PDB file of C-alpha atoms and ligand atoms in Angstrom:
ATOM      1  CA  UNK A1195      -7.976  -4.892 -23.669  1.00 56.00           C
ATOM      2  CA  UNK A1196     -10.683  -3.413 -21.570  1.00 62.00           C
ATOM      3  CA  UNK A1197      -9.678  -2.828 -17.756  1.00 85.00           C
ATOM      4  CA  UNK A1198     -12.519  -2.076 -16.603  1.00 96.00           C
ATOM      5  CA  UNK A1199     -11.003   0.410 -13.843  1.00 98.00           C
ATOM      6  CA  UNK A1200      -9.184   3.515 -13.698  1.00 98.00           C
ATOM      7  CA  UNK A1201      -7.160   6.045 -10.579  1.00 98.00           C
ATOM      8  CA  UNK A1202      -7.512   9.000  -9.805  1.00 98.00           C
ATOM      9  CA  UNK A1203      -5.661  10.991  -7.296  1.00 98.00           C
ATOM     10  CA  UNK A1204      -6.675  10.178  -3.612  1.00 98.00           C
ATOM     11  CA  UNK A1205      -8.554  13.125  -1.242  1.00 98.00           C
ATOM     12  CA  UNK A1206      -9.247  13.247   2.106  1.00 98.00           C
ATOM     13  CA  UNK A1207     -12.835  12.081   1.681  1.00 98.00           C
ATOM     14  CA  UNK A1208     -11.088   8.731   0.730  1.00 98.00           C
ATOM     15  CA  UNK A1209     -10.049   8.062   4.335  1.00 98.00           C
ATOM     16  CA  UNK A1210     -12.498   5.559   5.277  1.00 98.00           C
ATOM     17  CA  UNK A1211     -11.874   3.473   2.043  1.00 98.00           C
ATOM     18  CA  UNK A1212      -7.985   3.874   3.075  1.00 98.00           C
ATOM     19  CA  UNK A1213      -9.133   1.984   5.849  1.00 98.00           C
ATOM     20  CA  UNK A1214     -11.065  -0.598   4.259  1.00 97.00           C
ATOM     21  CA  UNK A1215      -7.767  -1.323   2.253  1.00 98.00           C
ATOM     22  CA  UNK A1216      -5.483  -1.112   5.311  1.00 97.00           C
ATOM     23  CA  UNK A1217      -7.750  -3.666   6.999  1.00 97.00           C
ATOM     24  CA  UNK A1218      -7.249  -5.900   3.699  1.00 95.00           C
ATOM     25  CA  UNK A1219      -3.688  -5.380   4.146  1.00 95.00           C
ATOM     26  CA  UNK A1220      -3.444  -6.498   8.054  1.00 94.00           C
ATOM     27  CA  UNK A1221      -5.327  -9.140   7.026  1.00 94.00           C
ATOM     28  CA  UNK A1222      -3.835 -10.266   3.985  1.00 92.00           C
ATOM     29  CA  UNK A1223      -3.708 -14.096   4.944  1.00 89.00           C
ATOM     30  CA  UNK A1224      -6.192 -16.202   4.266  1.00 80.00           C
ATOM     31  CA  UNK A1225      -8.363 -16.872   7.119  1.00 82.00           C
ATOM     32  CA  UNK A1226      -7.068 -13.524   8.296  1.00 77.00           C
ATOM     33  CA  UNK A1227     -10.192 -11.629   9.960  1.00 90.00           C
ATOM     34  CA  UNK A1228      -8.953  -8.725  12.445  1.00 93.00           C
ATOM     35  CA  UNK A1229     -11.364  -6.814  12.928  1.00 94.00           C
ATOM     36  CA  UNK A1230     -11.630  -3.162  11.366  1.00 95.00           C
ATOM     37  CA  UNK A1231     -11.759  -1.295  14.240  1.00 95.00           C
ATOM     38  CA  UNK A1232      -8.631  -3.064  15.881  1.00 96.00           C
ATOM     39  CA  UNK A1233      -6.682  -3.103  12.553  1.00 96.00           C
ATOM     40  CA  UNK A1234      -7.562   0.396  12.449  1.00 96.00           C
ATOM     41  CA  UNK A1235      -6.839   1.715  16.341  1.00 96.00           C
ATOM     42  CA  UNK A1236      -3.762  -0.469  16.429  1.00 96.00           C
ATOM     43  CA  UNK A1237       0.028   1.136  17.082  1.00 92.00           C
ATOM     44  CA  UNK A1238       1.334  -0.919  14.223  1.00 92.00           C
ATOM     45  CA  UNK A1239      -1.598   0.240  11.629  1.00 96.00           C
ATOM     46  CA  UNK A1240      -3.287   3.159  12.967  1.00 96.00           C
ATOM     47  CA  UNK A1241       0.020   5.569  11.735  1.00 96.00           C
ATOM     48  CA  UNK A1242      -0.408   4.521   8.294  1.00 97.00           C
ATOM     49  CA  UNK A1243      -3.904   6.587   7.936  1.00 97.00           C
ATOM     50  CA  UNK A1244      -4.574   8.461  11.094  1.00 96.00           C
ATOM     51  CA  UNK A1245      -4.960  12.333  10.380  1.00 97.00           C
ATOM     52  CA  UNK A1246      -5.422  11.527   6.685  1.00 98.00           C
ATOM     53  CA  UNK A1247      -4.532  13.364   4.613  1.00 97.00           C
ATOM     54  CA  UNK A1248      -1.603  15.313   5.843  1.00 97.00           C
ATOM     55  CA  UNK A1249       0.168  17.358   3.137  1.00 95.00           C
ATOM     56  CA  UNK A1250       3.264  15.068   2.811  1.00 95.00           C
ATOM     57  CA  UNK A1251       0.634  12.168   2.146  1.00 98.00           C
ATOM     58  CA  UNK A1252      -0.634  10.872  -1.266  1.00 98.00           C
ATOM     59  CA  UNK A1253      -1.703   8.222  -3.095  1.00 98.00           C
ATOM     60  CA  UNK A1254      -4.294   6.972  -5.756  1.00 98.00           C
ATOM     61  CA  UNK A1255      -7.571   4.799  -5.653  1.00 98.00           C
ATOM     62  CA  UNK A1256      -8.875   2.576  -8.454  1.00 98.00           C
ATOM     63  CA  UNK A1257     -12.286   3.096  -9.423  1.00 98.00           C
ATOM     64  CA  UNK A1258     -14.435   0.539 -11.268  1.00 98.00           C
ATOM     65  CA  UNK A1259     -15.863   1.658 -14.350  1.00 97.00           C
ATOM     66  CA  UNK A1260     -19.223   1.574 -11.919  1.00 96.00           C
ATOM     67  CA  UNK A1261     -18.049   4.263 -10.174  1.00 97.00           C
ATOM     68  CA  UNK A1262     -16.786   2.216  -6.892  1.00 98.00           C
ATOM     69  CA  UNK A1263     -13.457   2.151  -5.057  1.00 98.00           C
ATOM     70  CA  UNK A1264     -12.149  -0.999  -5.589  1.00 98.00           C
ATOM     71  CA  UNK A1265      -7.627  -0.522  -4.742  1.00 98.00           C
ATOM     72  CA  UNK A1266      -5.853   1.536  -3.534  1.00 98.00           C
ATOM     73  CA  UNK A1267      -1.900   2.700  -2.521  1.00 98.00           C
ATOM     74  CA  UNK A1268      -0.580   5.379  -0.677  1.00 98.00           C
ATOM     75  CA  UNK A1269       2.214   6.659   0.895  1.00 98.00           C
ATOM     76  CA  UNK A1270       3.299   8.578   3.736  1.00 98.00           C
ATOM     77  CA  UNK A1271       6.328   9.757   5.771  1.00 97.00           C
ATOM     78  CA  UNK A1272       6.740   8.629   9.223  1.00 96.00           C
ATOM     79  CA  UNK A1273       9.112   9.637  11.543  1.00 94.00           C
ATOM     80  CA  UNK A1274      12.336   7.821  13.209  1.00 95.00           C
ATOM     81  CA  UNK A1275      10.534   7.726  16.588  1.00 94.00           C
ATOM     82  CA  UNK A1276       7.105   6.013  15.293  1.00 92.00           C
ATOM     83  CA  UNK A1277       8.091   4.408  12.033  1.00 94.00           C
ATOM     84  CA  UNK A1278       6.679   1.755   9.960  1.00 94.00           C
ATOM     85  CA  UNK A1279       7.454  -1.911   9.484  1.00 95.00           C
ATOM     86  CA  UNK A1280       8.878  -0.450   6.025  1.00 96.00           C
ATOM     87  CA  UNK A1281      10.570   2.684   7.584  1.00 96.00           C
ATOM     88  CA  UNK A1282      13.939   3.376   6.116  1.00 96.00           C
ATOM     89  CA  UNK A1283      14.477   6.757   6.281  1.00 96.00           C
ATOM     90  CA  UNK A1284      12.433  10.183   7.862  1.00 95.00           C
ATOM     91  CA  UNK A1285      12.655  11.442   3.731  1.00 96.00           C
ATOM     92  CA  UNK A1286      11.666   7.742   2.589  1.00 98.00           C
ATOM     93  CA  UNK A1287       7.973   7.388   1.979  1.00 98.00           C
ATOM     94  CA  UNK A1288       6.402   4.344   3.087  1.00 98.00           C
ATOM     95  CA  UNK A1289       4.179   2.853   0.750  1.00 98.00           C
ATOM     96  CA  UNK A1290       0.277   1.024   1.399  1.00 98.00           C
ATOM     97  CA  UNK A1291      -1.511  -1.470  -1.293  1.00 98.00           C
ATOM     98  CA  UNK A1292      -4.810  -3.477  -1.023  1.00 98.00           C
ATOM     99  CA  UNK A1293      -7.278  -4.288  -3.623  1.00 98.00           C
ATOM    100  CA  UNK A1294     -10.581  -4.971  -2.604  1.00 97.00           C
ATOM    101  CA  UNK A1295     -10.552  -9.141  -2.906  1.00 95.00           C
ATOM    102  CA  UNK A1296     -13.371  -9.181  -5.662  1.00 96.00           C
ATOM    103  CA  UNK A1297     -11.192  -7.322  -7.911  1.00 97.00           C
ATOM    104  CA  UNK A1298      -7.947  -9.166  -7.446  1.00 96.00           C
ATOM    105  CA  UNK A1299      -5.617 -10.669  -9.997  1.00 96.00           C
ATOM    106  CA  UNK A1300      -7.116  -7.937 -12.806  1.00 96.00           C
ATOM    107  CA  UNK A1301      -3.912  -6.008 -13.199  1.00 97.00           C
ATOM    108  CA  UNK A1302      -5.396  -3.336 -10.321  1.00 98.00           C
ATOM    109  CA  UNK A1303      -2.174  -4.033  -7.878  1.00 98.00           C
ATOM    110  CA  UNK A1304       0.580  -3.859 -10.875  1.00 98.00           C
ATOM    111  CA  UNK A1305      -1.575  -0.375 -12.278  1.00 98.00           C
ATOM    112  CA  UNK A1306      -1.430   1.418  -8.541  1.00 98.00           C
ATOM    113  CA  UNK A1307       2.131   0.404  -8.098  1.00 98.00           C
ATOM    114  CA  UNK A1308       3.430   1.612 -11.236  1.00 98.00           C
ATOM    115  CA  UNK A1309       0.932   5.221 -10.360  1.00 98.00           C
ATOM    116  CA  UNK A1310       1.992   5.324  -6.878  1.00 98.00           C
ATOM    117  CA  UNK A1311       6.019   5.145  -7.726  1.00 98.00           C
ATOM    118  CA  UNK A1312       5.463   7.748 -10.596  1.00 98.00           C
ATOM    119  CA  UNK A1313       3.447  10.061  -7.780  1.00 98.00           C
ATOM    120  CA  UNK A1314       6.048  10.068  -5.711  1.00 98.00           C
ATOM    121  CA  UNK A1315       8.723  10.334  -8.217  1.00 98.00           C
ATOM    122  CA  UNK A1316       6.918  13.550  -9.400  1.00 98.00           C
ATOM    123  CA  UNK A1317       6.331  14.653  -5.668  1.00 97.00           C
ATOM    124  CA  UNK A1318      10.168  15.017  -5.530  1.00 97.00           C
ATOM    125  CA  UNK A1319      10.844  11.855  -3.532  1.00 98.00           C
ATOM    126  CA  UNK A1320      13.410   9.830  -4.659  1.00 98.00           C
ATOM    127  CA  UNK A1321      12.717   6.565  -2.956  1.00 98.00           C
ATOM    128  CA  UNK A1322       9.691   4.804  -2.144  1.00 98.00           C
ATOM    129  CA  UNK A1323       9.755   1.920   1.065  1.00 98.00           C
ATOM    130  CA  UNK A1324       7.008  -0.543   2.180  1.00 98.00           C
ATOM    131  CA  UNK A1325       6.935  -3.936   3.866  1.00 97.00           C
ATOM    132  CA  UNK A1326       5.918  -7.430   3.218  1.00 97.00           C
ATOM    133  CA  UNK A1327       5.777 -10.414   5.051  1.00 96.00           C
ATOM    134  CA  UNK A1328       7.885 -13.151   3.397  1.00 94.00           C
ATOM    135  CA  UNK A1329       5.029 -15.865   2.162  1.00 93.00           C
ATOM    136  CA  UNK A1330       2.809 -12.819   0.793  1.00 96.00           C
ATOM    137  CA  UNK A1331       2.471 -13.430  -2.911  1.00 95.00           C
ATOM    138  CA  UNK A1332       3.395  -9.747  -3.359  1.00 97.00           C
ATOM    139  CA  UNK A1333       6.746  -9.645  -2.852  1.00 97.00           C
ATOM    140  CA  UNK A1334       6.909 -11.084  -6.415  1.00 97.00           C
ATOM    141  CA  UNK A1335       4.904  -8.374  -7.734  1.00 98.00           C
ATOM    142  CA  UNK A1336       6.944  -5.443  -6.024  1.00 98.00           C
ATOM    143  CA  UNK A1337      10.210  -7.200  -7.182  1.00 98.00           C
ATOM    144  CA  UNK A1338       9.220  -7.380 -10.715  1.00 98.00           C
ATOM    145  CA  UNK A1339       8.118  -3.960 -10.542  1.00 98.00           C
ATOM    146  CA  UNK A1340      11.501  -3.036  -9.439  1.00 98.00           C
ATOM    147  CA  UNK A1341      11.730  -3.145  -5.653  1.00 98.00           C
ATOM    148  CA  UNK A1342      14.663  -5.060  -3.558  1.00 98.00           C
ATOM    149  CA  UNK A1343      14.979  -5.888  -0.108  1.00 98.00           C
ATOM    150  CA  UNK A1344      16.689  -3.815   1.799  1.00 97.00           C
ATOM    151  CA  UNK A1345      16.813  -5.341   5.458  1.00 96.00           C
ATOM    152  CA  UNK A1346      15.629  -8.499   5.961  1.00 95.00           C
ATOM    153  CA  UNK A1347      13.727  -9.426   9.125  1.00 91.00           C
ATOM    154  CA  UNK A1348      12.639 -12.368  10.624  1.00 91.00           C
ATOM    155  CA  UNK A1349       9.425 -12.997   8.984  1.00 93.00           C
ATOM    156  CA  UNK A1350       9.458  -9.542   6.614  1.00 95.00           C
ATOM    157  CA  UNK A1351      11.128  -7.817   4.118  1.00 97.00           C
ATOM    158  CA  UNK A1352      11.945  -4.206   3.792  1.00 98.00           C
ATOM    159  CA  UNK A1353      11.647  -3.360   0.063  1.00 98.00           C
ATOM    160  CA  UNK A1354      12.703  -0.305  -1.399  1.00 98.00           C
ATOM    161  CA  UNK A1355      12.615   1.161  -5.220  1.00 98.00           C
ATOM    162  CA  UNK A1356      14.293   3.481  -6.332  1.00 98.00           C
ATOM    163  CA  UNK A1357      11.678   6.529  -8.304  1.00 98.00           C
ATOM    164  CA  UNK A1358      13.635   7.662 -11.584  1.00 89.00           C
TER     165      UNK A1358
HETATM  166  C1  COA B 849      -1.260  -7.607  -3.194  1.00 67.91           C
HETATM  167  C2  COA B 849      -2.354  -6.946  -4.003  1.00 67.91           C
HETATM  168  C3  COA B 849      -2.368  -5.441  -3.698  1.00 67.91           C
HETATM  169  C4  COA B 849      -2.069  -7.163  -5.501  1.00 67.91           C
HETATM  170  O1  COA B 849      -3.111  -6.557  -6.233  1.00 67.91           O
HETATM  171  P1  COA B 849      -3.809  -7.370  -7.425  1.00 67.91           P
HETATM  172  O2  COA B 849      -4.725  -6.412  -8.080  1.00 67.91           O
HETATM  173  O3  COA B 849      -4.374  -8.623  -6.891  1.00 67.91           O
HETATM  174  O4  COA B 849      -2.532  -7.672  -8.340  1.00 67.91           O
HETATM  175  P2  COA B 849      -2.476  -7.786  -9.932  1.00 67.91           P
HETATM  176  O5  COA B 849      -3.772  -8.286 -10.463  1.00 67.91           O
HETATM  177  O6  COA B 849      -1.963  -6.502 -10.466  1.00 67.91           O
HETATM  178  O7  COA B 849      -1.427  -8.962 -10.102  1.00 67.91           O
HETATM  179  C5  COA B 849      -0.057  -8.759  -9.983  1.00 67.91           C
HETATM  180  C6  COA B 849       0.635 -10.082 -10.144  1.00 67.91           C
HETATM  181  O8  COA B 849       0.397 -10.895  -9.018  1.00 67.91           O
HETATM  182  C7  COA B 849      -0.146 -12.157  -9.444  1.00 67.91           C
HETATM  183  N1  COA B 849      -1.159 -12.584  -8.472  1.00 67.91           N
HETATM  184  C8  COA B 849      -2.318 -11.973  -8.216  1.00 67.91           C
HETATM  185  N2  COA B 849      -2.968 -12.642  -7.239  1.00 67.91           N
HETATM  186  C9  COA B 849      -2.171 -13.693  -6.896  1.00 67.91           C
HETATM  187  C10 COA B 849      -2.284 -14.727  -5.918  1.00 67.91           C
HETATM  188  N3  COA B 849      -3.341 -14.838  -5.102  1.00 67.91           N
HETATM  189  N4  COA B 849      -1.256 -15.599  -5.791  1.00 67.91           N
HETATM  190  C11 COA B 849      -0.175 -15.504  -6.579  1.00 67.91           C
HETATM  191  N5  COA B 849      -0.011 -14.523  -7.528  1.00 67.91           N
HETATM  192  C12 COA B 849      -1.014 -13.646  -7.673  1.00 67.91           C
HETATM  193  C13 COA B 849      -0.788 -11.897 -10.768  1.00 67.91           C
HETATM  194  O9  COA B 849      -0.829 -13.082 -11.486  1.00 67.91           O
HETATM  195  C14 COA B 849       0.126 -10.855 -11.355  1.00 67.91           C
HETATM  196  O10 COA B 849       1.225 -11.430 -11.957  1.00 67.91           O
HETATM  197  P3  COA B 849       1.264 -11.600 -13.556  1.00 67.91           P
HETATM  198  O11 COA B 849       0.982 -10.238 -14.119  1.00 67.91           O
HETATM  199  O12 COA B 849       2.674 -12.049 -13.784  1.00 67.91           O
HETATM  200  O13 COA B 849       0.212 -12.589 -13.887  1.00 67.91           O
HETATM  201  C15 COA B 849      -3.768  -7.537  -3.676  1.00 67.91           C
HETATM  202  O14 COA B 849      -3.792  -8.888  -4.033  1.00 67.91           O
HETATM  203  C16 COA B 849      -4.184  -7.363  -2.228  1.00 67.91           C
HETATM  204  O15 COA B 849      -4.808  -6.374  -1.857  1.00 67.91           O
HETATM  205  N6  COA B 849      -3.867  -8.355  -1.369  1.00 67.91           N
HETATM  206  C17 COA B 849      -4.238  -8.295   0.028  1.00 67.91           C
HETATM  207  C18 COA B 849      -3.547  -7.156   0.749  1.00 67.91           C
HETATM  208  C19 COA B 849      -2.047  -7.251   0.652  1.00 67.91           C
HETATM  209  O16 COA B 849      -1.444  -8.316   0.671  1.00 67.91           O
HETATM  210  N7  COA B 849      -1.441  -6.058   0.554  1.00 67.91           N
HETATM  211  C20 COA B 849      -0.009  -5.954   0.477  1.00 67.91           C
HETATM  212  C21 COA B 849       0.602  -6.007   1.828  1.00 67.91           C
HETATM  213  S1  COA B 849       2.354  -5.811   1.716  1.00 67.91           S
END
């Protein structure tokens, strides 16, 4: 079957489509529409991707057979006294997806996922975190790709997988 896409490793050039997908993150929700420079300056987002791309960060971007950026995930660690929604550890890397909407449901989410856990795997971490609010569709996907929930909170889940 043809895909249609393919990842690559992502640089530091990459930052601004980071954004775009952090943006598509925040704003998951239907009807969600924050806009990308308060998604972007925000406490809650803005440590996800500012000063990208430090040398404990990585991740991987999906490129259309066109040549465009159409997903991607990354990961980086954050530490105890600003952590992520997802933040289980200071050694835990905390994990990013979004796929740019026009290429959604075409296997781009499940491809980065199973990339992004390998990269880290072979980056010598040996757990991967992230977060997800509880109605987002994606918790499925990350708990058939092998994530559970750590801590539960009121409206979102800490998930965590394990990378060997
Ligand atoms: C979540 C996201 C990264 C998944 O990427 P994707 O490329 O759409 O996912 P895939 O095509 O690989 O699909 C993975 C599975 O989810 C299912 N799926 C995809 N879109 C769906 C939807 N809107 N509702 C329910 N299930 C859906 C697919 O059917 C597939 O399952 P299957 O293989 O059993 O059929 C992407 O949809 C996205 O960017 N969403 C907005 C941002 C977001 O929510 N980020 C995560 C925040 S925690």
């Amino acid at each position: 079957m043809v895909q249609g896409f393919s990842t690559r490793r992502a640089l530091q050039p990459d930052a601004v489509f980071l954004g775009d997908m952090l943006v598509e993150a925040a704003n998951w929700r239907a009807g969600g529409m924050r806009p990308r420079h308060e998604v972007l300056t925000s406490a809650d987002h803005r440590r996800y991707l500012a000063g990208w791309k430090r040398s404990a960060d990585d991740g991987l971007i999906a490129i259309a057979d066109e040549g465009i950026s159409v997903g991607a995930a990354w990961y980086r660690l954050l530490p105890q006294n600003e952590p992520g929604f997802g933040f289980v550890g200071g050694a835990v890397p905390e994990l990013i997806i979004g796929v740019h909407p026009l290429w959604r449901a075409r296997g781009v989410g499940r491809t980065l996922l199973r990339g992004i856990v390998e990269l880290a795997g072979s980056q010598g971490h040996a757990r991967i975190s992230l977060s997800v609010e509880r109605d987002n569709f994606a918790r499925n996907l990350y708990r058939a790709e092998g994530f559970t929930v750590m801590t539960q909170g009121p409206l979102r889940d800490t998930m965590v997988r394990r990378t060997a």
